[in-house]
CSV table of C-alpha atoms in Angstrom, one decimal:
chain,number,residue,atom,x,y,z
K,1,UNK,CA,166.5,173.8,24.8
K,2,UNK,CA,169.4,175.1,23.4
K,3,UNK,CA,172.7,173.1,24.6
K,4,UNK,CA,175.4,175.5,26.5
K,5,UNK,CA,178.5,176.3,24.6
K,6,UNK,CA,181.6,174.7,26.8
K,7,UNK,CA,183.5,177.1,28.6
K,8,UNK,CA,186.8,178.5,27.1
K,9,UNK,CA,189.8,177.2,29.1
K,10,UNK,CA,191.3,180.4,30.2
K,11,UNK,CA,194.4,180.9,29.3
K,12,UNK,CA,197.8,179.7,31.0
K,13,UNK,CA,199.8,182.1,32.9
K,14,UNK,CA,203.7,181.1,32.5
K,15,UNK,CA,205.4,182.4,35.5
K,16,UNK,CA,208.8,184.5,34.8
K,17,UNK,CA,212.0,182.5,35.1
K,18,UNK,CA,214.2,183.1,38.0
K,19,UNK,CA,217.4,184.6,37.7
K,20,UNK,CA,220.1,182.9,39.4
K,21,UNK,CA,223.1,185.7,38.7
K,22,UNK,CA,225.5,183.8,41.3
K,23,UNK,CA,224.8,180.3,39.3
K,24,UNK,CA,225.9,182.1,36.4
K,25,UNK,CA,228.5,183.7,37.7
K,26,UNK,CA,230.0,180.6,39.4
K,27,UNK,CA,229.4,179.0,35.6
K,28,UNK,CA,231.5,181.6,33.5
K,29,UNK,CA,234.3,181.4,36.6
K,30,UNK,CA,234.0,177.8,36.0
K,31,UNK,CA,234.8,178.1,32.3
K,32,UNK,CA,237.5,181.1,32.3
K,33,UNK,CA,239.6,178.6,34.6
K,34,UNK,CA,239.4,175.3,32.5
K,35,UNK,CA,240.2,177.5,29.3
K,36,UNK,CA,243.2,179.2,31.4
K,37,UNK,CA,244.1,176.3,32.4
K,38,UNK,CA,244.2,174.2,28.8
K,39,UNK,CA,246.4,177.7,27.5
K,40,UNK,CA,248.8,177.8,30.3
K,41,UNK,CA,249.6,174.0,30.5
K,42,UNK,CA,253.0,173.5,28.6
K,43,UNK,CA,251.2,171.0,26.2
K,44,UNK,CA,253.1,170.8,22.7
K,45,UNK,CA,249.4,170.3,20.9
K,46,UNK,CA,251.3,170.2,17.5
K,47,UNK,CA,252.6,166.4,18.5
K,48,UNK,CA,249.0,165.0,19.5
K,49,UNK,CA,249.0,163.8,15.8
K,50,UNK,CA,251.9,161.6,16.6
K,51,UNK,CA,250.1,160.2,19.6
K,52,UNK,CA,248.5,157.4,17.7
K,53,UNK,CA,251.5,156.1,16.1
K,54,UNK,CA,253.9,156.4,18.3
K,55,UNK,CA,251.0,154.5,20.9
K,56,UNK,CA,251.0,151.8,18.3
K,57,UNK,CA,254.8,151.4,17.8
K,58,UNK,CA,255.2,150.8,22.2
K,59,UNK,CA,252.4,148.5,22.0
K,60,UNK,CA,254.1,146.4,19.4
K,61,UNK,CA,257.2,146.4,21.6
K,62,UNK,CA,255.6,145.3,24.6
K,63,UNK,CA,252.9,142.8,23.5
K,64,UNK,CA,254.6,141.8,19.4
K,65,UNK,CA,257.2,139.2,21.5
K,66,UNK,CA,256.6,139.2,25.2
K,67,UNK,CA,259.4,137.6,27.0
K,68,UNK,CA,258.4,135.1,28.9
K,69,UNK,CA,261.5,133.8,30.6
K,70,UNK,CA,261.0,136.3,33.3
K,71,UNK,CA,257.7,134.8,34.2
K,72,UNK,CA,259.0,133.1,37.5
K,73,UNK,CA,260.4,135.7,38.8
K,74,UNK,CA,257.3,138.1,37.6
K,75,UNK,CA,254.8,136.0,39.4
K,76,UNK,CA,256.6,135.5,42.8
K,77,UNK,CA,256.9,139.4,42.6
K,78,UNK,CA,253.5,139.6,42.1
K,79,UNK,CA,252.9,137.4,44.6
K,80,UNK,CA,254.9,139.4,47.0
K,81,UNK,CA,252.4,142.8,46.2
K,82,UNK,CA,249.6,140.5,46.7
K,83,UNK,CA,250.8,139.6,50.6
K,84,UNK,CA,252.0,143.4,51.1
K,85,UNK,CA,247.9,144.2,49.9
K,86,UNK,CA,246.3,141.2,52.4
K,87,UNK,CA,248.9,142.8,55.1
K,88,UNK,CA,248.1,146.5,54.4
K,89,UNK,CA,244.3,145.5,54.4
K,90,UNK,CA,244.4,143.2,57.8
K,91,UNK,CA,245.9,145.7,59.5
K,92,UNK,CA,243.6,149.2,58.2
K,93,UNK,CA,240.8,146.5,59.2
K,94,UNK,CA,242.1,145.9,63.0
K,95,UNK,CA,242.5,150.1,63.1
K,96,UNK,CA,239.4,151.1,61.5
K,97,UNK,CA,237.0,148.6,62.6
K,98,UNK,CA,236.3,150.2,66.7
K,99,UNK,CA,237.6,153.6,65.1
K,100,UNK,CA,234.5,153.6,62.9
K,101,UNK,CA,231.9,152.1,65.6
K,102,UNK,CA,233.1,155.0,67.4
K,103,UNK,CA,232.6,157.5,64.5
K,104,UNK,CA,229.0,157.0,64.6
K,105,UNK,CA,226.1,159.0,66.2
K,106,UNK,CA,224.9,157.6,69.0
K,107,UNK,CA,227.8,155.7,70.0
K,108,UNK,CA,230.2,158.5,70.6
K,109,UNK,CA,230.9,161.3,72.0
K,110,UNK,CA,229.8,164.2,69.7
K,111,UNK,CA,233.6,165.9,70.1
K,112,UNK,CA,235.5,162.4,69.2
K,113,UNK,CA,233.3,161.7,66.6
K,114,UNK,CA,234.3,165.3,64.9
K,115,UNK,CA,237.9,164.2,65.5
K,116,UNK,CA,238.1,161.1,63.8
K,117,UNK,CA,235.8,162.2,61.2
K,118,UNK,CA,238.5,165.0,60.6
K,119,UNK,CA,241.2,162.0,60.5
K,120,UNK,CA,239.3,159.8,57.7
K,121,UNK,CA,238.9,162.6,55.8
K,122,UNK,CA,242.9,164.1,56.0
K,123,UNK,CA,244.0,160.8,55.5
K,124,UNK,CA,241.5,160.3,52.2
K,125,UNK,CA,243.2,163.4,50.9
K,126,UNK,CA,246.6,161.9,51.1
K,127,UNK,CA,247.9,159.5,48.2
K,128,UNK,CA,249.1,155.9,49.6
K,129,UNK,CA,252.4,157.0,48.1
K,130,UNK,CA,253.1,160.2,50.0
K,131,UNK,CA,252.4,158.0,53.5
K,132,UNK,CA,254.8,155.4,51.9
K,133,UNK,CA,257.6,158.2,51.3
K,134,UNK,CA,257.2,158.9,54.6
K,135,UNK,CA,257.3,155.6,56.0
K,136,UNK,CA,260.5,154.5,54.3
K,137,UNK,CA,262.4,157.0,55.9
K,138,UNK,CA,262.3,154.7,59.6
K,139,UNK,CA,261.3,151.1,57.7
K,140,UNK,CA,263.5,151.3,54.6
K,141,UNK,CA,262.9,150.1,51.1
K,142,UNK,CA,260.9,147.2,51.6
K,143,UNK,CA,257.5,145.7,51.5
K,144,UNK,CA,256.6,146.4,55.3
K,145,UNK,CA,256.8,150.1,54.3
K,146,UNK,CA,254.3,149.4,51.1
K,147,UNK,CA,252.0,147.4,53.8
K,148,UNK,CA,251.9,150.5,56.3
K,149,UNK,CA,251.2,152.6,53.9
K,150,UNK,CA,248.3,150.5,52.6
K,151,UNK,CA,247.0,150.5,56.1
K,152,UNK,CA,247.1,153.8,57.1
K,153,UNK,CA,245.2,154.2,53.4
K,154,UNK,CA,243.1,152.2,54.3
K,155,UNK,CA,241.9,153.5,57.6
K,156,UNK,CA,240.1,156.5,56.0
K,157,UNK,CA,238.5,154.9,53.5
K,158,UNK,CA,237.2,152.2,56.1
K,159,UNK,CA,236.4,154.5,58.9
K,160,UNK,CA,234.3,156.4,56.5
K,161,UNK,CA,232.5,153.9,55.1
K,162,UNK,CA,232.1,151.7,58.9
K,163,UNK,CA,230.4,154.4,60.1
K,164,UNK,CA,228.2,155.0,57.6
K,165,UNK,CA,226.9,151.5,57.4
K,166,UNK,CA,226.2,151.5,61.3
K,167,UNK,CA,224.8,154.2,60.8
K,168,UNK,CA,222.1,153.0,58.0
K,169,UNK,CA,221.3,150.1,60.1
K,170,UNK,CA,217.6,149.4,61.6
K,171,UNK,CA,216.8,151.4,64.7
K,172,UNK,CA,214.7,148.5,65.9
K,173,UNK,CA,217.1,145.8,67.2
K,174,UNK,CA,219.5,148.8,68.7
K,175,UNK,CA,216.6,150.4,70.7
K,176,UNK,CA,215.4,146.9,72.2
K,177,UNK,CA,219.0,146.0,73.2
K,178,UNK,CA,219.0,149.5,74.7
K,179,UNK,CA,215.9,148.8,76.2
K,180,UNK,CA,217.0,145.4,78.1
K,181,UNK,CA,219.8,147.8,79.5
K,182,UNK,CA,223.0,146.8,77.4
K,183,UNK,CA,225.6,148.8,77.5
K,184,UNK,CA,227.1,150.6,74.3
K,185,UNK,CA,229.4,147.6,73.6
K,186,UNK,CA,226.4,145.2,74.0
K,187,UNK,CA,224.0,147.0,71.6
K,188,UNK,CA,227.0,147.2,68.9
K,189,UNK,CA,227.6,143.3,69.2
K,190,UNK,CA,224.2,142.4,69.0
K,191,UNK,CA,222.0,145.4,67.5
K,192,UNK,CA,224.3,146.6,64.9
K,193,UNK,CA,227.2,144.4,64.4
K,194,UNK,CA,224.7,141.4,62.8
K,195,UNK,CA,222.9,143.8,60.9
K,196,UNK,CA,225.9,145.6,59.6
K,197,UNK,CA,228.6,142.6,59.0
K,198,UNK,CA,227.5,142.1,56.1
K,199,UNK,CA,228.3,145.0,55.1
K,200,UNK,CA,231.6,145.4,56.6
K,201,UNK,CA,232.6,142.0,55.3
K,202,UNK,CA,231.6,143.9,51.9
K,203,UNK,CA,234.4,147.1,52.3
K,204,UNK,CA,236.7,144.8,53.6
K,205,UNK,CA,237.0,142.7,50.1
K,206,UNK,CA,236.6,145.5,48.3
K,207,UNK,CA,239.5,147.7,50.3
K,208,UNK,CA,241.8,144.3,49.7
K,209,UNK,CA,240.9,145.0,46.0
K,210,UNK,CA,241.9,148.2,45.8
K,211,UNK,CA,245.2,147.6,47.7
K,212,UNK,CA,246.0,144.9,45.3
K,213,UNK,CA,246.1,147.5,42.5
K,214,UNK,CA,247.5,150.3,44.8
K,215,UNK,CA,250.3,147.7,45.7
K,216,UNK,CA,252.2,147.5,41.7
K,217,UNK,CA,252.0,151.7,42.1
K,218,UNK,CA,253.6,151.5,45.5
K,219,UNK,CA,256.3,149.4,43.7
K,220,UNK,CA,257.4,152.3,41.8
K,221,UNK,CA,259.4,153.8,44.9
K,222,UNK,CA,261.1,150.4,45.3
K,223,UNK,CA,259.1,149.0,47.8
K,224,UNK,CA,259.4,145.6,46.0
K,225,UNK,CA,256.5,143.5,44.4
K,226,UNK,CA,255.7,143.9,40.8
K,227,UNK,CA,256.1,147.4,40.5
K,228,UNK,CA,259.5,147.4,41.3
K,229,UNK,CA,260.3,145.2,38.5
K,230,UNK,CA,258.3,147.4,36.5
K,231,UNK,CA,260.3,150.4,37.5
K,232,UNK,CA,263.5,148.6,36.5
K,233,UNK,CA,262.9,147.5,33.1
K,234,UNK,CA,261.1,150.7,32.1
K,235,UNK,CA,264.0,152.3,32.4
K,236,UNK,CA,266.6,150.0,30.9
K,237,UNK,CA,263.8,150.3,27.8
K,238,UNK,CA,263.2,146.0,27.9
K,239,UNK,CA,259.9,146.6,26.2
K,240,UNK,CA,259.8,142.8,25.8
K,241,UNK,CA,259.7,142.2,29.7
K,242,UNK,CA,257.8,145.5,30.3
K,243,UNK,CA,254.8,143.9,27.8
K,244,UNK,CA,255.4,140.2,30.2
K,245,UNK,CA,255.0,142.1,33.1
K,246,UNK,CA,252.0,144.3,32.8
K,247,UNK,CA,250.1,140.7,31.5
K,248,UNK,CA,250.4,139.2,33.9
K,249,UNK,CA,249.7,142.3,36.3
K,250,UNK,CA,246.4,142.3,34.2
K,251,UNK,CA,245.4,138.8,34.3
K,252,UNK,CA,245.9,139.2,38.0
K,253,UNK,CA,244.2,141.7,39.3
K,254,UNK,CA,241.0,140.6,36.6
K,255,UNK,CA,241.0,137.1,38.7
K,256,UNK,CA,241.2,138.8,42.4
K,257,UNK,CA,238.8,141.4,41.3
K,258,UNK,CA,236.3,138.4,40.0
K,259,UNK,CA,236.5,136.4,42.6
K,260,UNK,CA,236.3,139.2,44.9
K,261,UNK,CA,233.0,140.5,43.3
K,262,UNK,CA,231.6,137.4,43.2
K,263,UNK,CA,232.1,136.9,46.8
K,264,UNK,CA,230.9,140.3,47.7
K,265,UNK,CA,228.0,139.4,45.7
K,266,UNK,CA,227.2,136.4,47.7
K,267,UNK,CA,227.3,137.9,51.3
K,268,UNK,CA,225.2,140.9,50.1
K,269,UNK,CA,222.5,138.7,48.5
K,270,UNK,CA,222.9,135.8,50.1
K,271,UNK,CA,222.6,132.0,48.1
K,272,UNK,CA,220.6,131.8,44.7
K,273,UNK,CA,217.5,129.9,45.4
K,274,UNK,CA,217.9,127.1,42.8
């Protein structure tokens, strides 16, 4: 018998590509405005040559001979941002806390949640520093009016973020307190709250670190803490102190962020099994 000759593969039809005119469109609109934009800024590109050696000659200034005899006073103005941060975060927590519990489906009305979803959001769009102008107009220049600010900040990025995690959390444990016929405050202290805490703890470090850093810009409108003192040396040109002052600014918020990590890390994942 004669063996069969194997079948030819037939061959592969590529399908046409599709043409997406609007993605193209929205590419070269995209393009014409960034390259408008780089033309139209009043950048004087002839001078970026000088960039690195002019960079080079402030960083000598600042770091060559840091003067250090200003320490005291840098550190108990640091410490002062640090308790306008803790303040600021405290009180976004309080405010955000039930706002977001109510943000979330199924716990809200559908018109309330819109309306404080609308809130996070507007207040999101708005710098710390433009709620801080505000502020200071009724509080003054000092560091209640940096902590306000913080805290109304901090409600939209809270809010936001609450009601997302209760909304993430296991349907299970909220439909069988549902079931046993708790009310809406009884199935968010015990069918979301212990799921989500952890959680929430989580944001709440975090939004503290944030602050911390947000605090030294705040500064900058005379608020106090370390950015004031910032502010004031800049401009008397005492590159010594200015080099002092952003040090220990750095060393600073490295140690809060660290040891705010780590204990992020630790309610998240809960104790290493040795």
């Amino acid at each position: 018998m004669t063996a069969l000759a194997p079948a030819r593969p037939a061959a592969l039809v590529v399908p046409p590509r599709r043409r997406r005119p609007l993605r193209t469109l929205s590419w070269v609109v995209v393009s014409v405005i960034v390259i408008v934009g780089f033309w139209s800024a009043d950048i004087a590109w002839s001078r970026l040559g000088e960039l690195p050696a002019e960079i080079a000659r402030y960083l000598g200034l600042m770091f060559g001979s840091p003067n250090w005899s200003k320490l005291p006073e840098a550190l108990w103005q640091t410490w002062r941002s640090v308790e306008m941060a803790w303040i600021g975060t405290v009180l976004g927590i309080l405010i955000a806390t039930p706002l977001s519990l109510i943000s979330a489906r199924g716990f809200g009305p559908a018109p309330v949640r819109a309306v404080l979803r609308f809130v996070f959001s507007l207040v999101r769009a708005v710098p710390e520093l433009v709620f801080a102008i505000i502020i200071l107009s009724v509080t003054g220049l000092t560091p209640l009016t940096g902590a306000l600010a913080l805290a109304i900040g901090g409600v939209g990025t809270l809010g936001k973020w609450g009601y997302e995690a209760v909304e993430n959390v296991a349907p299970g444990p909220i439909e069988a307190a549902r079931a046993a016929g708790g009310s809406t405050a009884q199935v968010l202290r015990w069918g979301v709250w212990p799921q989500a805490s952890p959680t929430f703890l989580s944001f709440w470090l975090y939004r503290f670190e944030i602050n911390v850093r947000a605090s030294a810009v705040l500064g900058l409108i005379g608020v106090g803490g370390i950015g004031d003192m910032l502010t004031s040396y800049t401009q008397y040109r005492e590159w010594s102190t200015v080099g002092m002052l952003l040090i220990v600014v750095v060393v600073v918020t490295v140690a809060i962020d660290a040891v705010s990590g780590r204990i992020r890390r630790r309610i998240m994942e809960g104790p290493r099994v040795r």
